[in-house]
Amino acid sequence: GENVEQHPSTLSVQEGDSAVIKCTYSDSASNYFPWYKQELGKRPQLIIDIRSNVGEKKDQRIAVTLNKTAKHFSLHITETQPEDSAVYFCAASKGSNYQLIWGAGTKLIIKP
Amino acid sequence: DAGVIQSPRHEVTEMGQEVTLRCKPISGHDYLFWYRQTMMRGLELLIYFNNNVPIDDSGMPEDRFSAKMPNASFSTLKIQPSEPRDSAVYFCASTSWTSARNTQYFGPGTRLTVL
């Protein structure tokens, strides 16, 4: 079945620097790739997503890139701020199947 | 819209007791998902429903776990008997086939502690 691997498991960056989190997926039929952010003690919430007909998508300081050939997608956060500290999850799904296959999560730590 | 509603928010029980977790999805959403989150295992899908019908329950750990969705606005996850290893945060999420995205909206979660 589909598998999503996420790296790194923990990422520590200096405030103001950029952070990149990478995910790979196994099922070439996957066509939807969301990223969720989970702050400590809170619920996961969608922050950005991308479909397989698009290579890159930006929303202010965050962006997601997709390489269908290599079957990997990445989350980029620029000018990191303390409020970016959280666990980030990538996921993948395909077609009309609304089930998301989740990565293991990346704990992002922003150092002041 | 009030979003996905879960109750209780916290539950502390003793081993062997029955636990029932409740979820009200967003009105109009026809997919409902139950997840379990722990430090060790991350976010695990337990079961999901479409139009109140269970579609995939392969993530349900064992027969002690059961889930129902009697109508479009209510679902329960029951653990009987509960064990300490069931301690986790349980999330319910919902989405709609009419959504341009497969965005899943999560409830606040139920933190379960089994002593």
mmCIF file of C-alpha atoms in Angstrom:
data_model
loop_
_atom_site.group_PDB
_atom_site.id
_atom_site.type_symbol
_atom_site.label_atom_id
_atom_site.label_comp_id
_atom_site.label_asym_id
_atom_site.label_seq_id
_atom_site.Cartn_x
_atom_site.Cartn_y
_atom_site.Cartn_z
ATOM 1 C CA GLY A 1 0.000 0.000 0.000
ATOM 2 C CA GLU A 2 0.896 3.681 -0.047
ATOM 3 C CA ASN A 3 3.693 4.787 2.228
ATOM 4 C CA VAL A 4 4.850 8.314 3.039
ATOM 5 C CA GLU A 5 8.269 8.937 4.556
ATOM 6 C CA GLN A 6 9.111 12.262 6.158
ATOM 7 C CA HIS A 7 12.484 13.744 7.070
ATOM 8 C CA PRO A 8 13.915 14.994 9.291
ATOM 9 C CA SER A 9 12.090 13.958 12.448
ATOM 10 C CA THR A 10 13.414 17.035 14.244
ATOM 11 C CA LEU A 11 14.663 20.285 12.739
ATOM 12 C CA SER A 12 16.169 23.145 14.685
ATOM 13 C CA VAL A 13 16.778 26.461 12.910
ATOM 14 C CA GLN A 14 17.718 29.952 13.945
ATOM 15 C CA GLU A 15 14.919 32.493 13.900
ATOM 16 C CA GLY A 16 14.913 34.238 10.537
ATOM 17 C CA ASP A 17 16.495 31.322 8.687
ATOM 18 C CA SER A 18 14.682 28.979 6.309
ATOM 19 C CA ALA A 19 13.404 25.492 7.087
ATOM 20 C CA VAL A 20 12.825 22.649 4.638
ATOM 21 C CA ILE A 21 10.952 19.435 5.368
ATOM 22 C CA LYS A 22 10.905 16.628 2.813
ATOM 23 C CA CYS A 23 8.510 13.773 2.104
ATOM 24 C CA THR A 24 8.553 10.894 -0.331
ATOM 25 C CA TYR A 25 5.604 8.766 -1.373
ATOM 26 C CA SER A 26 5.406 5.328 -2.914
ATOM 27 C CA ASP A 27 2.177 5.285 -4.944
ATOM 28 C CA SER A 28 2.571 7.063 -8.265
ATOM 29 C CA ALA A 29 -1.231 7.426 -8.445
ATOM 30 C CA SER A 30 -1.198 9.862 -5.514
ATOM 31 C CA ASN A 31 -2.320 13.280 -6.650
ATOM 32 C CA TYR A 32 -3.000 15.361 -3.571
ATOM 33 C CA PHE A 33 -0.378 16.412 -1.019
ATOM 34 C CA PRO A 34 -1.373 18.492 2.019
ATOM 35 C CA TRP A 35 0.749 19.789 4.869
ATOM 36 C CA TYR A 36 -0.650 20.110 8.365
ATOM 37 C CA LYS A 37 0.731 22.032 11.317
ATOM 38 C CA GLN A 38 0.123 20.893 14.872
ATOM 39 C CA GLU A 39 1.025 23.241 17.694
ATOM 40 C CA LEU A 40 1.627 21.807 21.136
ATOM 41 C CA GLY A 41 -1.620 20.561 22.642
ATOM 42 C CA LYS A 42 -3.656 21.569 19.603
ATOM 43 C CA ARG A 43 -5.238 19.810 16.658
ATOM 44 C CA PRO A 44 -3.563 19.375 13.238
ATOM 45 C CA GLN A 45 -4.585 22.119 10.824
ATOM 46 C CA LEU A 46 -4.040 22.411 7.081
ATOM 47 C CA ILE A 47 -1.522 25.098 6.151
ATOM 48 C CA ILE A 48 -0.958 24.448 2.449
ATOM 49 C CA ASP A 49 -1.578 21.771 -0.144
ATOM 50 C CA ILE A 50 -0.669 20.960 -3.725
ATOM 51 C CA ARG A 51 -2.136 18.833 -6.476
ATOM 52 C CA SER A 52 -0.151 16.776 -8.938
ATOM 53 C CA ASN A 53 -0.821 19.114 -11.855
ATOM 54 C CA VAL A 54 1.137 21.864 -10.123
ATOM 55 C CA GLY A 55 4.880 21.967 -9.391
ATOM 56 C CA GLU A 56 4.967 24.696 -6.773
ATOM 57 C CA LYS A 57 2.594 26.690 -4.643
ATOM 58 C CA LYS A 58 3.279 29.637 -2.339
ATOM 59 C CA ASP A 59 1.394 31.307 0.456
ATOM 60 C CA GLN A 60 3.314 34.170 2.052
ATOM 61 C CA ARG A 61 6.268 32.619 3.900
ATOM 62 C CA ILE A 62 5.413 29.006 3.121
ATOM 63 C CA ALA A 63 5.732 27.108 -0.114
ATOM 64 C CA VAL A 64 5.392 23.536 -1.256
ATOM 65 C CA THR A 65 7.175 21.944 -4.205
ATOM 66 C CA LEU A 66 6.323 18.677 -5.901
ATOM 67 C CA ASN A 67 8.499 16.437 -8.047
ATOM 68 C CA LYS A 68 6.241 13.748 -9.494
ATOM 69 C CA THR A 69 9.040 11.958 -11.272
ATOM 70 C CA ALA A 70 11.005 11.498 -8.088
ATOM 71 C CA LYS A 71 7.824 11.110 -5.999
ATOM 72 C CA HIS A 72 8.771 13.651 -3.418
ATOM 73 C CA PHE A 73 7.419 16.923 -2.129
ATOM 74 C CA SER A 74 8.795 19.497 0.259
ATOM 75 C CA LEU A 75 7.633 22.245 2.591
ATOM 76 C CA HIS A 76 9.667 25.446 2.668
ATOM 77 C CA ILE A 77 9.292 28.051 5.381
ATOM 78 C CA THR A 78 11.229 31.288 4.951
ATOM 79 C CA GLU A 79 12.064 33.929 7.559
ATOM 80 C CA THR A 80 11.092 31.577 10.357
ATOM 81 C CA GLN A 81 9.437 33.034 13.443
ATOM 82 C CA PRO A 82 8.855 31.647 16.961
ATOM 83 C CA GLU A 83 5.217 30.889 16.100
ATOM 84 C CA ASP A 84 6.424 28.467 13.424
ATOM 85 C CA SER A 85 7.538 26.088 16.179
ATOM 86 C CA ALA A 86 5.256 23.056 15.855
ATOM 87 C CA VAL A 87 5.050 19.550 14.454
ATOM 88 C CA TYR A 88 4.487 19.448 10.695
ATOM 89 C CA PHE A 89 2.886 16.484 8.946
ATOM 90 C CA CYS A 90 2.874 15.725 5.240
ATOM 91 C CA ALA A 91 0.278 13.430 3.689
ATOM 92 C CA ALA A 92 -0.764 11.984 0.345
ATOM 93 C CA SER A 93 -3.958 10.705 -1.215
ATOM 94 C CA LYS A 94 -5.234 9.685 -4.634
ATOM 95 C CA GLY A 95 -8.304 9.968 -6.795
ATOM 96 C CA SER A 96 -11.594 9.916 -4.998
ATOM 97 C CA ASN A 97 -10.117 8.176 -2.005
ATOM 98 C CA TYR A 98 -10.351 10.702 0.781
ATOM 99 C CA GLN A 99 -8.096 8.725 3.060
ATOM 100 C CA LEU A 100 -4.815 10.512 3.747
ATOM 101 C CA ILE A 101 -1.599 8.563 4.196
ATOM 102 C CA TRP A 102 0.440 10.470 6.761
ATOM 103 C CA GLY A 103 4.123 11.034 7.287
ATOM 104 C CA ALA A 104 5.554 10.554 10.775
ATOM 105 C CA GLY A 105 5.878 14.277 11.458
ATOM 106 C CA THR A 106 8.722 16.772 11.859
ATOM 107 C CA LYS A 107 9.207 18.737 15.042
ATOM 108 C CA LEU A 108 10.372 22.206 14.026
ATOM 109 C CA ILE A 109 12.179 24.201 16.695
ATOM 110 C CA ILE A 110 12.871 27.891 16.124
ATOM 111 C CA LYS A 111 15.813 29.098 18.183
ATOM 112 C CA PRO A 112 15.721 32.755 19.257
ATOM 113 C CA ASP B 1 -20.014 26.584 11.797
ATOM 114 C CA ALA B 2 -18.794 25.219 15.120
ATOM 115 C CA GLY B 3 -16.321 22.874 13.501
ATOM 116 C CA VAL B 4 -15.822 19.265 14.521
ATOM 117 C CA ILE B 5 -16.929 18.714 18.106
ATOM 118 C CA GLN B 6 -15.515 16.010 20.349
ATOM 119 C CA SER B 7 -16.399 14.969 23.863
ATOM 120 C CA PRO B 8 -15.143 14.517 26.423
ATOM 121 C CA ARG B 9 -11.977 16.594 26.064
ATOM 122 C CA HIS B 10 -10.250 14.628 28.802
ATOM 123 C CA GLU B 11 -11.010 11.182 30.149
ATOM 124 C CA VAL B 12 -9.263 9.380 32.957
ATOM 125 C CA THR B 13 -10.350 5.842 33.658
ATOM 126 C CA GLU B 14 -9.113 2.661 35.205
ATOM 127 C CA MET B 15 -7.987 -0.403 33.343
ATOM 128 C CA GLY B 16 -10.877 -2.648 32.421
ATOM 129 C CA GLN B 17 -13.456 0.110 32.224
ATOM 130 C CA GLU B 18 -15.454 0.928 29.115
ATOM 131 C CA VAL B 19 -14.656 4.218 27.416
ATOM 132 C CA THR B 20 -16.847 5.975 24.858
ATOM 133 C CA LEU B 21 -15.571 8.880 22.805
ATOM 134 C CA ARG B 22 -17.969 11.046 20.830
ATOM 135 C CA CYS B 23 -17.715 13.094 17.671
ATOM 136 C CA LYS B 24 -19.974 15.473 15.784
ATOM 137 C CA PRO B 25 -18.639 16.220 12.276
ATOM 138 C CA ILE B 26 -19.091 19.471 10.425
ATOM 139 C CA SER B 27 -22.611 19.691 9.028
ATOM 140 C CA GLY B 28 -22.726 18.499 5.435
ATOM 141 C CA HIS B 29 -19.497 16.523 5.623
ATOM 142 C CA ASP B 30 -19.898 12.932 4.529
ATOM 143 C CA TYR B 31 -16.517 11.504 5.510
ATOM 144 C CA LEU B 32 -15.534 10.957 9.123
ATOM 145 C CA PHE B 33 -12.166 9.716 10.357
ATOM 146 C CA TRP B 34 -11.003 8.509 13.767
ATOM 147 C CA TYR B 35 -7.292 8.882 14.562
ATOM 148 C CA ARG B 36 -5.123 7.994 17.521
ATOM 149 C CA GLN B 37 -1.982 9.986 18.309
ATOM 150 C CA THR B 38 0.874 8.933 20.577
ATOM 151 C CA MET B 39 4.496 9.970 20.829
ATOM 152 C CA MET B 40 5.653 6.498 19.876
ATOM 153 C CA ARG B 41 3.330 5.756 16.949
ATOM 154 C CA GLY B 42 2.481 9.212 15.658
ATOM 155 C CA LEU B 43 -0.882 9.804 13.969
ATOM 156 C CA GLU B 44 -2.681 6.541 13.186
ATOM 157 C CA LEU B 45 -5.909 6.176 11.227
ATOM 158 C CA LEU B 46 -8.206 3.809 13.091
ATOM 159 C CA ILE B 47 -11.326 3.799 10.922
ATOM 160 C CA TYR B 48 -13.208 5.999 8.510
ATOM 161 C CA PHE B 49 -16.819 6.303 7.399
ATOM 162 C CA ASN B 50 -18.471 7.540 4.224
ATOM 163 C CA ASN B 51 -22.161 8.380 4.435
ATOM 164 C CA ASN B 52 -22.278 6.659 7.835
ATOM 165 C CA VAL B 53 -20.885 3.392 6.440
ATOM 166 C CA PRO B 54 -17.497 2.086 7.682
ATOM 167 C CA ILE B 55 -15.142 1.950 4.698
ATOM 168 C CA ASP B 56 -11.835 0.871 6.202
ATOM 169 C CA ASP B 57 -11.363 -0.364 9.752
ATOM 170 C CA SER B 58 -8.002 -2.019 9.196
ATOM 171 C CA GLY B 59 -6.380 0.407 11.615
ATOM 172 C CA MET B 60 -8.516 -0.643 14.570
ATOM 173 C CA PRO B 61 -6.016 -2.221 16.970
ATOM 174 C CA GLU B 62 -8.095 -5.145 18.140
ATOM 175 C CA ASP B 63 -11.558 -6.316 19.012
ATOM 176 C CA ARG B 64 -11.616 -4.139 22.089
ATOM 177 C CA PHE B 65 -12.142 -1.167 19.784
ATOM 178 C CA SER B 66 -15.404 -0.519 17.979
ATOM 179 C CA ALA B 67 -16.846 2.490 16.150
ATOM 180 C CA LYS B 68 -20.308 3.418 15.013
ATOM 181 C CA MET B 69 -21.928 6.195 13.043
ATOM 182 C CA PRO B 70 -25.698 5.925 13.528
ATOM 183 C CA ASN B 71 -26.384 9.137 11.612
ATOM 184 C CA ALA B 72 -24.630 11.879 9.675
ATOM 185 C CA SER B 73 -24.079 14.042 12.732
ATOM 186 C CA PHE B 74 -22.763 11.622 15.315
ATOM 187 C CA SER B 75 -20.102 8.957 15.749
ATOM 188 C CA THR B 76 -18.700 7.033 18.686
ATOM 189 C CA LEU B 77 -15.469 5.179 19.338
ATOM 190 C CA LYS B 78 -15.715 2.652 22.120
ATOM 191 C CA ILE B 79 -12.955 0.804 23.949
ATOM 192 C CA GLN B 80 -14.005 -2.148 26.075
ATOM 193 C CA PRO B 81 -12.154 -3.141 28.166
ATOM 194 C CA SER B 82 -9.632 -0.312 28.242
ATOM 195 C CA GLU B 83 -5.919 -0.905 28.895
ATOM 196 C CA PRO B 84 -3.085 1.461 29.867
ATOM 197 C CA ARG B 85 -1.588 1.175 26.366
ATOM 198 C CA ASP B 86 -4.747 2.778 24.982
ATOM 199 C CA SER B 87 -3.693 6.060 26.574
ATOM 200 C CA ALA B 88 -3.433 8.574 23.738
ATOM 201 C CA VAL B 89 -5.108 11.561 22.148
ATOM 202 C CA TYR B 90 -7.994 10.518 19.922
ATOM 203 C CA PHE B 91 -8.951 12.835 17.101
ATOM 204 C CA CYS B 92 -12.014 12.855 14.939
ATOM 205 C CA ALA B 93 -11.866 14.593 11.536
ATOM 206 C CA SER B 94 -14.364 15.200 8.755
ATOM 207 C CA THR B 95 -14.377 16.241 5.121
ATOM 208 C CA SER B 96 -16.752 16.479 2.192
ATOM 209 C CA TRP B 97 -16.599 14.999 -1.294
ATOM 210 C CA THR B 98 -17.777 18.344 -2.598
ATOM 211 C CA SER B 99 -14.671 20.050 -1.304
ATOM 212 C CA ALA B 100 -12.154 21.032 -3.948
ATOM 213 C CA ARG B 101 -9.522 19.751 -1.574
ATOM 214 C CA ASN B 102 -9.454 16.623 0.526
ATOM 215 C CA THR B 103 -9.017 18.906 3.527
ATOM 216 C CA GLN B 104 -9.676 17.098 6.742
ATOM 217 C CA TYR B 105 -10.920 19.258 9.592
ATOM 218 C CA PHE B 106 -9.917 17.944 12.976
ATOM 219 C CA GLY B 107 -11.747 18.186 16.235
ATOM 220 C CA PRO B 108 -9.936 19.302 19.418
ATOM 221 C CA GLY B 109 -9.266 15.717 20.422
ATOM 222 C CA THR B 110 -9.957 13.620 23.501
ATOM 223 C CA ARG B 111 -7.000 12.959 25.768
ATOM 224 C CA LEU B 112 -7.517 9.487 27.237
ATOM 225 C CA THR B 113 -5.565 8.255 30.223
ATOM 226 C CA VAL B 114 -6.052 4.661 31.342
ATOM 227 C CA LEU B 115 -4.579 3.951 34.773
#
